[in-house]
Short mmCIF file of C-alpha atoms and ligand atoms in Angstrom, two decimals:
data_model
loop_
_atom_site.label_atom_id
_atom_site.label_comp_id
_atom_site.label_asym_id
_atom_site.label_seq_id
_atom_site.Cartn_x
_atom_site.Cartn_y
_atom_site.Cartn_z
CA MET A 1307 0.00 0.00 0.00
CA PRO A 1308 1.48 3.45 -0.86
CA ILE A 1309 2.28 5.64 2.13
CA ALA A 1310 0.01 8.57 1.39
CA THR A 1311 -2.66 10.91 2.67
CA THR A 1312 -5.79 10.57 0.53
CA ASN A 1313 -8.88 12.51 1.58
CA PRO A 1314 -11.71 9.92 1.74
CA ALA A 1315 -14.34 12.65 1.36
CA THR A 1316 -13.00 13.52 -2.10
CA GLY A 1317 -10.70 10.67 -3.14
CA GLN A 1318 -7.90 13.23 -3.71
CA VAL A 1319 -4.30 12.22 -2.97
CA LEU A 1320 -2.89 15.07 -0.90
CA LYS A 1321 0.60 13.92 0.08
CA THR A 1322 2.80 10.91 -0.60
CA TYR A 1323 5.90 9.67 1.20
CA ASP A 1324 8.81 7.45 0.18
CA PRO A 1325 9.22 4.53 2.54
CA MET A 1326 12.24 4.71 4.84
CA SER A 1327 15.33 2.80 3.71
CA ASP A 1328 16.67 -0.21 5.64
CA GLU A 1329 19.49 2.03 6.91
CA GLN A 1330 17.02 4.61 8.22
CA VAL A 1331 15.02 1.88 9.97
CA ASP A 1332 18.17 0.44 11.53
CA ALA A 1333 19.18 3.88 12.77
CA ALA A 1334 15.75 4.37 14.36
CA ILE A 1335 16.00 1.00 16.11
CA GLU A 1336 19.46 1.94 17.38
CA ARG A 1337 18.10 5.24 18.73
CA ALA A 1338 15.21 3.38 20.42
CA ASP A 1339 17.68 1.02 22.06
CA LEU A 1340 19.90 3.85 23.29
CA ALA A 1341 16.89 5.84 24.50
CA PHE A 1342 15.68 2.80 26.44
CA ARG A 1343 18.93 2.66 28.41
CA GLN A 1344 18.33 6.28 29.37
CA LEU A 1345 14.57 6.09 29.94
CA ARG A 1346 14.61 3.03 32.20
CA ASP A 1347 16.84 4.92 34.64
CA THR A 1348 14.70 8.04 34.82
CA SER A 1349 12.25 8.47 37.69
CA PHE A 1350 8.51 8.06 37.34
CA ALA A 1351 8.24 11.73 38.29
CA GLN A 1352 10.42 12.76 35.32
CA ARG A 1353 8.49 10.58 32.85
CA ALA A 1354 5.24 11.94 34.28
CA ARG A 1355 6.41 15.50 33.61
CA TRP A 1356 7.11 14.62 29.97
CA LEU A 1357 3.81 12.80 29.52
CA THR A 1358 1.91 15.68 31.13
CA ALA A 1359 3.67 18.04 28.69
CA ALA A 1360 2.43 15.80 25.86
CA ALA A 1361 -1.11 16.10 27.26
CA ASP A 1362 -0.79 19.89 27.36
CA LEU A 1363 0.37 19.96 23.74
CA LEU A 1364 -2.53 17.73 22.70
CA ASP A 1365 -5.00 20.05 24.36
CA ALA A 1366 -3.40 23.15 22.85
CA GLU A 1367 -3.25 21.61 19.36
CA ARG A 1368 -6.59 19.82 19.48
CA ASP A 1369 -8.28 21.43 16.51
CA ALA A 1370 -5.37 21.22 14.07
CA THR A 1371 -4.72 17.59 15.03
CA ALA A 1372 -8.40 16.76 14.67
CA ARG A 1373 -8.47 18.33 11.21
CA LEU A 1374 -5.47 16.25 10.21
CA MET A 1375 -7.19 13.01 11.28
CA THR A 1376 -10.43 13.93 9.51
CA THR A 1377 -8.50 14.70 6.33
CA GLU A 1378 -6.55 11.44 6.48
CA MET A 1379 -9.30 8.96 7.33
CA GLY A 1380 -12.67 10.70 7.24
CA LYS A 1381 -13.97 10.59 10.83
CA THR A 1382 -16.14 13.55 11.71
CA TYR A 1383 -14.29 16.58 13.00
CA ALA A 1384 -16.24 16.46 16.28
CA ALA A 1385 -15.25 12.82 16.80
CA ALA A 1386 -11.65 13.67 15.98
CA GLN A 1387 -11.64 16.51 18.53
CA ALA A 1388 -13.00 14.12 21.15
CA GLU A 1389 -10.27 11.62 20.27
CA VAL A 1390 -7.53 14.18 20.88
CA THR A 1391 -9.04 15.06 24.26
CA LYS A 1392 -9.30 11.38 25.18
CA CYS A 1393 -5.59 10.97 24.43
CA ALA A 1394 -4.69 13.93 26.64
CA THR A 1395 -6.82 12.46 29.46
CA ALA A 1396 -5.07 9.09 29.12
CA CYS A 1397 -1.64 10.73 29.26
CA ARG A 1398 -2.59 12.48 32.49
CA PHE A 1399 -4.02 9.26 33.92
CA TYR A 1400 -0.81 7.29 33.33
CA ALA A 1401 1.35 10.20 34.46
CA ALA A 1402 -0.56 10.21 37.75
CA ASN A 1403 -0.92 6.46 38.31
CA ALA A 1404 1.95 4.55 36.66
CA GLU A 1405 4.23 4.59 39.70
CA ARG A 1406 1.49 3.11 41.89
CA MET A 1407 0.53 0.56 39.21
CA LEU A 1408 4.12 -0.65 38.85
CA ALA A 1409 5.07 -0.52 42.52
CA ASP A 1410 6.73 -3.60 44.00
CA GLU A 1411 4.13 -6.15 45.10
CA PRO A 1412 4.68 -8.31 48.15
CA ALA A 1413 4.31 -12.09 47.70
CA ASP A 1414 0.76 -13.41 48.17
CA ALA A 1415 1.87 -15.24 51.31
CA PRO A 1416 5.14 -15.25 53.27
CA ALA A 1417 7.58 -16.97 50.88
CA VAL A 1418 9.33 -20.06 52.19
CA LYS A 1419 12.71 -19.23 53.80
CA ALA A 1420 12.68 -15.66 52.47
CA THR A 1421 13.27 -12.73 54.73
CA ARG A 1422 11.52 -10.75 52.00
CA ALA A 1423 9.95 -11.70 48.65
CA PHE A 1424 8.21 -9.49 46.17
CA VAL A 1425 7.45 -8.87 42.50
CA ARG A 1426 9.11 -5.97 40.67
CA TYR A 1427 7.83 -4.71 37.28
CA GLN A 1428 10.58 -3.50 34.97
CA PRO A 1429 10.55 -2.26 31.36
CA ILE A 1430 11.86 -4.61 28.68
CA GLY A 1431 13.07 -2.32 25.88
CA PRO A 1432 11.97 -1.13 22.45
CA VAL A 1433 8.48 -2.35 21.51
CA LEU A 1434 7.22 -2.36 17.93
CA ALA A 1435 3.66 -1.02 17.63
CA VAL A 1436 1.83 -1.85 14.38
CA MET A 1437 -1.30 0.27 14.34
CA PRO A 1438 -4.50 0.82 12.32
CA TRP A 1439 -5.94 4.00 10.87
CA ASN A 1440 -9.41 3.99 12.46
CA PHE A 1441 -8.46 5.85 15.67
CA PRO A 1442 -5.12 7.12 14.39
CA LEU A 1443 -4.19 8.95 17.59
CA TRP A 1444 -5.95 6.91 20.29
CA GLN A 1445 -4.83 3.45 19.15
CA VAL A 1446 -1.23 4.61 19.35
CA MET A 1447 -1.64 6.56 22.57
CA ARG A 1448 -3.18 3.70 24.48
CA PHE A 1449 0.01 1.75 23.80
CA ALA A 1450 2.48 4.63 24.02
CA ALA A 1451 1.39 6.39 27.22
CA PRO A 1452 1.63 3.34 29.52
CA ALA A 1453 4.69 1.96 27.67
CA LEU A 1454 6.68 5.19 28.01
CA MET A 1455 5.64 5.58 31.66
CA ALA A 1456 6.89 2.05 32.31
CA GLY A 1457 10.26 3.03 30.80
CA ASN A 1458 9.96 1.23 27.47
CA THR A 1459 10.55 2.91 24.13
CA GLY A 1460 8.24 2.71 21.10
CA LEU A 1461 8.71 2.14 17.37
CA LEU A 1462 5.53 2.96 15.49
CA LYS A 1463 4.63 1.36 12.17
CA HIS A 1464 1.36 3.13 11.55
CA ALA A 1465 -1.19 2.30 8.84
CA SER A 1466 0.02 3.54 5.45
CA ASN A 1467 -2.96 5.90 4.98
CA VAL A 1468 -2.25 8.04 8.08
CA PRO A 1469 1.41 9.08 7.67
CA GLN A 1470 0.91 12.67 8.82
CA THR A 1471 -0.74 11.63 12.07
CA ALA A 1472 2.10 9.13 12.54
CA LEU A 1473 4.71 11.87 12.12
CA TYR A 1474 2.74 14.17 14.41
CA LEU A 1475 2.95 11.56 17.18
CA GLU A 1476 6.75 11.29 16.93
CA ASP A 1477 7.04 15.05 17.01
CA LEU A 1478 4.61 15.31 19.94
CA PHE A 1479 6.70 13.10 22.23
CA ARG A 1480 9.93 14.82 21.18
CA ARG A 1481 8.52 18.26 21.91
CA ALA A 1482 7.14 17.02 25.23
CA GLY A 1483 10.74 16.35 26.29
CA PHE A 1484 11.16 12.58 25.95
CA PRO A 1485 14.72 11.62 24.95
CA GLU A 1486 15.52 11.40 21.23
CA GLY A 1487 14.50 7.91 20.08
CA ALA A 1488 12.05 7.23 22.92
CA PHE A 1489 9.23 7.20 20.39
CA SER A 1490 9.92 6.96 16.65
CA THR A 1491 7.71 6.66 13.61
CA LEU A 1492 8.88 4.28 10.91
CA LEU A 1493 7.35 5.16 7.56
CA VAL A 1494 7.44 1.65 6.13
CA GLY A 1495 5.09 -0.83 4.52
CA SER A 1496 3.87 -3.97 6.23
CA ASP A 1497 6.43 -6.02 4.28
CA VAL A 1498 9.20 -4.62 6.51
CA VAL A 1499 7.56 -5.67 9.80
CA ASP A 1500 9.16 -9.13 9.88
CA ARG A 1501 12.63 -7.68 9.47
CA ILE A 1502 12.05 -5.22 12.32
CA LEU A 1503 10.68 -7.98 14.54
CA ALA A 1504 13.76 -10.11 13.86
CA ASP A 1505 16.09 -7.38 15.14
CA PRO A 1506 17.41 -8.49 18.55
CA ARG A 1507 17.10 -4.95 19.92
CA VAL A 1508 13.30 -5.05 19.40
CA ARG A 1509 11.91 -6.94 22.37
CA ALA A 1510 8.19 -7.31 21.70
CA ALA A 1511 5.35 -6.22 19.44
CA THR A 1512 1.80 -5.02 19.75
CA LEU A 1513 -0.60 -5.02 16.82
CA THR A 1514 -4.03 -3.52 16.51
CA GLY A 1515 -5.55 -4.52 13.22
CA SER A 1516 -7.12 -7.29 11.22
CA GLU A 1517 -7.13 -11.01 11.93
CA ALA A 1518 -4.88 -11.60 8.91
CA ALA A 1519 -2.25 -9.15 10.14
CA GLY A 1520 -2.50 -10.71 13.62
CA ARG A 1521 -1.80 -14.18 12.31
CA SER A 1522 1.17 -12.93 10.31
CA ILE A 1523 2.79 -10.98 13.15
CA ALA A 1524 2.12 -13.70 15.73
CA ALA A 1525 3.81 -16.26 13.46
CA SER A 1526 6.86 -14.04 12.92
CA ALA A 1527 7.10 -13.14 16.59
CA GLY A 1528 6.76 -16.82 17.48
CA ARG A 1529 9.77 -17.65 15.33
CA GLU A 1530 11.73 -14.95 17.16
CA LEU A 1531 10.34 -15.96 20.59
CA LYS A 1532 9.03 -12.46 21.15
CA LYS A 1533 5.95 -11.55 23.07
CA THR A 1534 2.97 -10.05 21.26
CA VAL A 1535 -0.26 -8.37 22.26
CA LEU A 1536 -2.92 -8.62 19.56
CA GLU A 1537 -6.02 -6.41 19.37
CA LEU A 1538 -7.91 -7.69 16.35
CA GLY A 1539 -11.35 -7.48 14.83
CA GLY A 1540 -14.74 -7.91 16.41
CA SER A 1541 -18.37 -8.53 15.59
CA ASP A 1542 -19.83 -7.40 18.87
CA PRO A 1543 -23.33 -8.53 19.85
CA PHE A 1544 -25.85 -6.04 21.22
CA VAL A 1545 -28.63 -8.02 22.91
CA VAL A 1546 -31.99 -6.38 23.68
CA MET A 1547 -34.28 -8.15 26.16
CA PRO A 1548 -37.99 -7.43 26.85
CA SER A 1549 -37.32 -5.44 30.05
CA ALA A 1550 -34.96 -3.00 28.27
CA ASP A 1551 -35.72 0.67 27.79
CA LEU A 1552 -36.25 0.35 24.02
CA ASP A 1553 -35.96 4.04 23.18
CA LYS A 1554 -32.66 4.32 24.99
CA ALA A 1555 -31.45 1.01 23.54
CA ALA A 1556 -32.31 2.11 19.98
CA GLU A 1557 -30.58 5.46 20.51
CA VAL A 1558 -27.40 3.88 21.89
CA ALA A 1559 -27.51 1.09 19.29
CA THR A 1560 -27.39 3.72 16.55
CA THR A 1561 -24.36 5.43 18.07
CA ALA A 1562 -22.71 2.10 18.86
CA ARG A 1563 -23.01 0.99 15.23
CA CYS A 1564 -22.23 4.27 13.47
CA GLN A 1565 -19.54 5.81 15.69
CA ASN A 1566 -16.41 6.50 13.65
CA ASN A 1567 -18.47 6.00 10.45
CA GLY A 1568 -19.03 2.39 11.51
CA GLN A 1569 -15.31 1.60 11.57
CA SER A 1570 -14.61 0.60 15.13
CA CYS A 1571 -13.47 -2.80 16.35
CA ILE A 1572 -15.84 -2.44 19.32
CA ALA A 1573 -18.79 -1.09 17.37
CA ALA A 1574 -21.89 -3.16 18.04
CA LYS A 1575 -22.40 -5.04 14.79
CA ARG A 1576 -24.99 -7.76 15.47
CA PHE A 1577 -28.24 -6.63 17.13
CA ILE A 1578 -29.94 -9.64 18.73
CA VAL A 1579 -33.43 -8.77 19.86
CA HIS A 1580 -35.88 -10.84 21.89
CA THR A 1581 -38.89 -11.73 19.77
CA ASP A 1582 -41.31 -10.02 22.21
CA VAL A 1583 -39.78 -6.62 21.42
CA PHE A 1584 -38.26 -7.32 18.00
CA ASP A 1585 -40.73 -5.37 15.85
CA ALA A 1586 -40.85 -2.37 18.18
CA PHE A 1587 -37.05 -2.20 18.43
CA ALA A 1588 -36.54 -2.75 14.68
CA GLU A 1589 -38.84 0.17 13.87
CA LYS A 1590 -37.18 2.57 16.31
CA PHE A 1591 -33.67 1.49 15.30
CA ALA A 1592 -34.25 1.72 11.53
CA ALA A 1593 -35.87 5.16 11.98
CA ARG A 1594 -32.86 6.44 13.92
CA MET A 1595 -30.36 4.92 11.48
CA SER A 1596 -32.13 6.48 8.46
CA ALA A 1597 -32.24 9.87 10.18
CA LEU A 1598 -28.44 10.09 10.43
CA ARG A 1599 -26.90 12.69 8.16
CA VAL A 1600 -24.15 11.41 5.86
CA GLY A 1601 -21.79 13.96 4.39
CA ASP A 1602 -18.70 16.16 4.69
CA PRO A 1603 -16.94 15.10 7.90
CA MET A 1604 -15.81 18.68 8.55
CA ASP A 1605 -19.44 19.85 8.66
CA SER A 1606 -20.79 20.06 12.23
CA GLY A 1607 -24.19 18.80 10.99
CA THR A 1608 -22.72 15.50 9.75
CA ASP A 1609 -23.21 12.30 11.75
CA VAL A 1610 -21.49 9.86 9.39
CA GLY A 1611 -18.56 10.72 7.13
CA PRO A 1612 -16.99 8.61 4.38
CA LEU A 1613 -15.34 5.24 4.89
CA ALA A 1614 -11.57 5.44 4.98
CA SER A 1615 -10.90 3.74 1.66
CA GLU A 1616 -12.63 2.82 -1.56
CA ARG A 1617 -11.74 -0.84 -0.99
CA GLY A 1618 -13.32 -0.69 2.48
CA ARG A 1619 -16.52 0.84 1.12
CA ASP A 1620 -16.73 -1.71 -1.71
CA ASP A 1621 -16.21 -4.57 0.70
CA VAL A 1622 -19.01 -3.39 3.01
CA HIS A 1623 -21.36 -3.07 0.04
CA ALA A 1624 -20.38 -6.54 -1.19
CA GLN A 1625 -21.28 -7.98 2.24
CA VAL A 1626 -24.71 -6.32 2.10
CA GLN A 1627 -25.24 -7.49 -1.49
CA ASP A 1628 -24.30 -11.04 -0.56
CA ALA A 1629 -26.94 -11.03 2.20
CA VAL A 1630 -29.60 -9.58 -0.11
CA ASP A 1631 -28.77 -12.05 -2.88
CA ASN A 1632 -29.30 -14.87 -0.40
CA GLY A 1633 -32.67 -13.71 0.91
CA ALA A 1634 -31.96 -11.06 3.59
CA THR A 1635 -34.19 -7.99 3.93
CA VAL A 1636 -32.88 -4.40 3.96
CA LEU A 1637 -34.85 -2.18 6.37
CA CYS A 1638 -32.96 0.99 5.42
CA GLY A 1639 -29.89 2.00 3.39
CA GLY A 1640 -28.04 -0.59 1.33
CA GLU A 1641 -27.44 1.55 -1.78
CA LYS A 1642 -23.93 2.61 -2.78
CA PRO A 1643 -24.07 6.36 -3.51
CA ALA A 1644 -22.70 7.78 -6.74
CA GLY A 1645 -20.25 10.70 -6.72
CA ASP A 1646 -16.93 11.52 -5.12
CA GLY A 1647 -15.88 10.21 -1.75
CA TRP A 1648 -16.35 6.80 -0.18
CA PHE A 1649 -19.69 7.35 1.54
CA TYR A 1650 -22.09 4.60 2.59
CA PRO A 1651 -25.54 5.06 4.14
CA PRO A 1652 -26.46 3.70 7.58
CA THR A 1653 -28.05 0.35 6.79
CA VAL A 1654 -30.07 -2.24 8.70
CA VAL A 1655 -30.31 -5.79 7.34
CA THR A 1656 -32.46 -8.56 8.81
CA ASP A 1657 -33.44 -12.17 7.97
CA LEU A 1658 -29.76 -13.13 8.09
CA LYS A 1659 -28.79 -16.80 7.94
CA PRO A 1660 -25.67 -18.89 8.48
CA GLY A 1661 -23.63 -19.02 5.29
CA MET A 1662 -24.13 -15.32 4.51
CA ARG A 1663 -20.96 -13.22 4.80
CA MET A 1664 -22.66 -10.87 7.26
CA TRP A 1665 -23.39 -13.80 9.57
CA SER A 1666 -19.75 -14.65 10.18
CA GLU A 1667 -17.61 -11.69 9.07
CA GLU A 1668 -16.86 -8.37 10.69
CA VAL A 1669 -18.66 -5.54 8.86
CA PHE A 1670 -16.44 -2.43 8.97
CA GLY A 1671 -18.95 0.25 8.06
CA PRO A 1672 -22.33 1.65 9.21
CA VAL A 1673 -24.26 -1.58 8.57
CA ALA A 1674 -26.21 -3.38 11.28
CA GLY A 1675 -27.34 -7.00 11.23
CA LEU A 1676 -30.62 -7.54 13.08
CA TYR A 1677 -31.31 -10.98 14.56
CA ARG A 1678 -34.38 -12.38 16.31
CA ALA A 1679 -34.01 -14.55 19.44
CA ALA A 1680 -36.87 -16.50 21.00
CA SER A 1681 -35.26 -16.73 24.46
CA TYR A 1682 -32.28 -15.74 26.62
CA ASP A 1683 -30.54 -19.00 25.67
CA GLU A 1684 -30.99 -18.40 21.97
CA ALA A 1685 -29.73 -14.83 22.34
CA ILE A 1686 -26.57 -16.14 24.01
CA GLU A 1687 -26.17 -18.81 21.35
CA ILE A 1688 -26.29 -16.23 18.54
CA ALA A 1689 -24.13 -13.75 20.47
CA ASN A 1690 -21.39 -16.31 21.12
CA GLY A 1691 -21.74 -18.06 17.77
CA THR A 1692 -18.85 -16.17 16.20
CA ASN A 1693 -15.09 -16.56 15.96
CA PHE A 1694 -14.71 -13.10 17.49
CA GLY A 1695 -14.88 -12.14 21.16
CA LEU A 1696 -13.96 -8.49 21.63
CA GLY A 1697 -16.82 -6.48 23.14
CA SER A 1698 -20.43 -7.27 23.93
CA ASN A 1699 -23.53 -5.39 25.05
CA ALA A 1700 -26.75 -6.46 26.74
CA TRP A 1701 -29.82 -4.37 27.49
CA THR A 1702 -32.02 -5.57 30.35
CA GLU A 1703 -33.46 -4.05 33.51
CA ASP A 1704 -33.58 -7.45 35.20
CA PRO A 1705 -30.71 -7.72 37.75
CA ALA A 1706 -30.60 -11.53 37.59
CA GLU A 1707 -30.36 -11.40 33.79
CA GLN A 1708 -27.61 -8.78 34.02
CA GLU A 1709 -25.56 -11.18 36.16
CA ARG A 1710 -26.12 -14.01 33.70
CA PHE A 1711 -25.04 -11.90 30.72
CA ALA A 1712 -21.89 -10.81 32.57
CA THR A 1713 -20.91 -14.47 32.90
CA ASP A 1714 -22.30 -16.00 29.72
CA LEU A 1715 -21.16 -13.54 27.03
CA ASP A 1716 -17.87 -14.90 25.68
CA ALA A 1717 -15.98 -11.66 25.09
CA GLY A 1718 -13.19 -9.51 26.50
CA ASN A 1719 -15.75 -7.10 27.89
CA VAL A 1720 -19.45 -6.93 28.69
CA PHE A 1721 -21.26 -3.59 28.89
CA ILE A 1722 -24.78 -3.78 30.34
CA ASN A 1723 -27.23 -0.99 29.41
CA GLY A 1724 -24.45 0.96 27.75
CA MET A 1725 -22.08 1.03 24.84
CA THR A 1726 -18.66 -0.60 24.75
CA THR A 1727 -15.86 1.89 25.01
CA SER A 1728 -12.29 1.92 26.28
CA TYR A 1729 -11.15 3.65 29.46
CA PRO A 1730 -7.55 4.18 30.62
CA GLU A 1731 -8.42 2.59 33.97
CA LEU A 1732 -10.05 -0.61 32.61
CA PRO A 1733 -8.35 -3.50 30.78
CA PHE A 1734 -9.19 -3.74 27.09
CA GLY A 1735 -8.80 -6.74 24.78
CA GLY A 1736 -10.45 -9.81 23.33
CA VAL A 1737 -10.74 -13.57 23.32
CA LYS A 1738 -10.91 -16.05 20.43
CA ASN A 1739 -9.93 -14.50 17.06
CA SER A 1740 -10.20 -11.00 18.52
CA GLY A 1741 -6.71 -11.49 19.91
CA TYR A 1742 -4.95 -11.89 23.22
CA GLY A 1743 -3.29 -9.84 25.88
CA ARG A 1744 -4.67 -6.59 27.21
CA GLU A 1745 -4.11 -2.89 26.79
CA LEU A 1746 -4.88 -0.13 29.31
CA SER A 1747 -5.00 -0.22 33.12
CA ALA A 1748 -2.26 -1.83 35.20
CA VAL A 1749 -2.93 -5.13 33.39
CA GLY A 1750 -2.09 -3.56 30.01
CA MET A 1751 0.90 -1.67 31.32
CA ARG A 1752 2.43 -4.86 32.71
CA GLU A 1753 2.18 -6.69 29.35
CA PHE A 1754 5.49 -5.11 28.35
CA CYS A 1755 7.18 -5.41 31.72
CA ASN A 1756 9.40 -8.10 33.12
CA THR A 1757 7.41 -9.46 36.06
CA LYS A 1758 10.49 -10.13 38.12
CA THR A 1759 10.41 -12.31 41.23
CA VAL A 1760 12.78 -11.09 43.92
CA TRP A 1761 13.60 -13.42 46.82
CA ILE A 1762 15.83 -12.16 49.58
CA GLY A 1763 17.02 -14.65 52.17
CA ALA A 1764 19.58 -15.02 54.84
CA GLY A 1765 22.12 -17.05 52.88
CA GLU A 1766 20.28 -20.40 52.90
CA ALA A 1767 19.00 -22.35 49.85
CA GLY A 1768 15.60 -21.19 48.56
CA ALA A 1769 12.29 -22.95 48.93
CA GLY A 1770 12.23 -26.54 47.81
CA ALA A 1771 15.93 -26.67 46.99
CA GLY A 1772 16.97 -30.12 45.91
CA ALA A 1773 13.79 -31.98 45.03
CA HIS A 1774 12.15 -28.95 43.38
CA ALA A 1775 15.18 -26.94 42.29
CA GLU A 1776 13.73 -25.90 38.98
P1 LIG B 810 -4.91 -4.06 8.90
O1 LIG B 810 -4.99 -4.11 7.43
O2 LIG B 810 -4.60 -5.31 9.63
O3 LIG B 810 -3.80 -2.96 9.24
C1 LIG B 810 -3.41 -2.66 10.55
C2 LIG B 810 -1.92 -2.43 10.58
O4 LIG B 810 -1.26 -3.66 10.31
C3 LIG B 810 -1.43 -1.45 9.53
O5 LIG B 810 -0.35 -0.73 10.07
C4 LIG B 810 -0.98 -2.35 8.40
O6 LIG B 810 -0.03 -1.75 7.58
C5 LIG B 810 -0.39 -3.50 9.18
N1 LIG B 810 -0.40 -4.79 8.48
C6 LIG B 810 -1.34 -5.27 7.63
N2 LIG B 810 -1.01 -6.52 7.25
C7 LIG B 810 0.16 -6.82 7.85
C8 LIG B 810 1.03 -7.96 7.83
N3 LIG B 810 0.74 -9.04 7.12
N4 LIG B 810 2.15 -7.93 8.58
C9 LIG B 810 2.45 -6.85 9.31
N5 LIG B 810 1.68 -5.74 9.37
C10 LIG B 810 0.55 -5.72 8.65
O7 LIG B 810 -6.21 -3.49 9.55
P2 LIG B 810 -7.01 -2.19 9.13
O8 LIG B 810 -7.85 -2.51 7.98
O9 LIG B 810 -6.08 -1.04 9.01
O10 LIG B 810 -7.89 -1.95 10.45
C11 LIG B 810 -9.11 -2.53 10.60
C12 LIG B 810 -9.05 -3.77 11.45
O11 LIG B 810 -8.45 -3.47 12.71
C13 LIG B 810 -10.43 -4.27 11.77
O12 LIG B 810 -10.46 -5.67 11.71
C14 LIG B 810 -10.65 -3.80 13.20
O13 LIG B 810 -11.60 -4.49 13.92
C15 LIG B 810 -9.28 -3.94 13.76
N6 LIG B 810 -9.14 -3.12 14.96
C16 LIG B 810 -9.05 -3.73 16.16
C17 LIG B 810 -8.98 -2.98 17.32
C18 LIG B 810 -8.88 -3.61 18.69
O14 LIG B 810 -8.59 -2.91 19.64
N7 LIG B 810 -9.11 -4.90 18.85
C19 LIG B 810 -9.00 -1.59 17.23
C20 LIG B 810 -9.10 -1.01 15.98
C21 LIG B 810 -9.16 -1.79 14.85
P3 LIG B 810 -0.45 -1.10 6.16
O15 LIG B 810 -1.40 -0.01 6.42
O16 LIG B 810 0.84 -0.62 5.61
O17 LIG B 810 -1.05 -2.22 5.36
#
């Protein structure tokens, strides 16, 4: 894929970049390695000052940065502004809490023969971050802020369609005061990722992206015995039960499906509605979806901007067409608009069946699949009947049912009477083909730390020496 900024609202190529040479990549890895030796020895207080400076810059530069993101990938300007603010908030959160999150932890119980035993969390070195374009600032920041606070350094291989946001991020951390090389952007294609991963100075990798990219990076990292965290796709269920507040559920369902022009891994994608309230919900939901305004993402009246690429838009339309060709019903939308830009209307499709692409694939655009369930058990069966397991939503006022959903939904998170989102203070990640490992919170921060056991004794052999000396 060429490394270029192409405005999805017009299809115009605005700026292209030559990929970095092997020598330039090697030099960046060397700088990341040298910066790590410096960063790991700085205090939490010093790193917090730098990260707080980054937050201040983000706040001060919010509008220009938001405009850049909207131009590169088409999210609405308002959503882009909110994304910048979310990044600044996360920086402040990790600046304030990292030291506590990574403090030494005493052993669960007095360790045998130790005078003192504890766990110490230490940074591991340069981490390669392969990132997607859909939240071009936030996806990177949710890796970078905790990683830098832990004392690691970052090498960013961003998606090829958001090079200017990628360069902005490198510049942001430099201007905030982090040492040269602490965070570097590598303008390279995905074909160079294996070579970077094989470099002994690169200690681990995190990828947010598609299942295919996840499989590829996990295989390469496996060969190199390097740890990976994978945040992959999702086809999140949104279950509506008879006790739910249907107006509220339909309102949130619309936002949950169409946020970021429908291009979010944790967007609700499959709406599974109890048969008692199916017709009422379907009517409210389709009415709200059709009322959304599609258009110029810079216009404050726009709810849904263009999809990020022509290929993405064509693929979404092909998924809808496949369902229609095989007997599904379109309640609203479903027509590919003519004209410039990669727009697609909010669409609701029902009467879906196994074998249709929409049944099993992630739909990365403003298209909702609507499913009917005769009971709680059938709702769970449909919800979990997917290879994905990222987010999940259930709407019910019944406390016993809420408890059951919390346990029975097979996903990395369950949001009851609300919409899945990510918070700096809560772990984020998936199960099954949605990936493994976690980002955010102390759990995410420790993914790229050495969880080091420290045992301090009085000169005797440790616990179980001899028979269990392993
Ligand atoms: P993508 O094609 O997998 O690209 C993501 C990143 O991986 C890009 O930097 C891309 O580089 C790189 N890449 C692609 N194939 C690769 C390979 N074989 N080896 C190494 N790197 C490779 O995904 P996308 O279309 O940009 O993003 C959409 C997907 O990301 C969706 O499936 C979505 O659900 C998922 N996602 C998941 C999360 C989460 O938190 N779980 C969050 C956001 C998005 P190039 O751009 O140069 O190809």
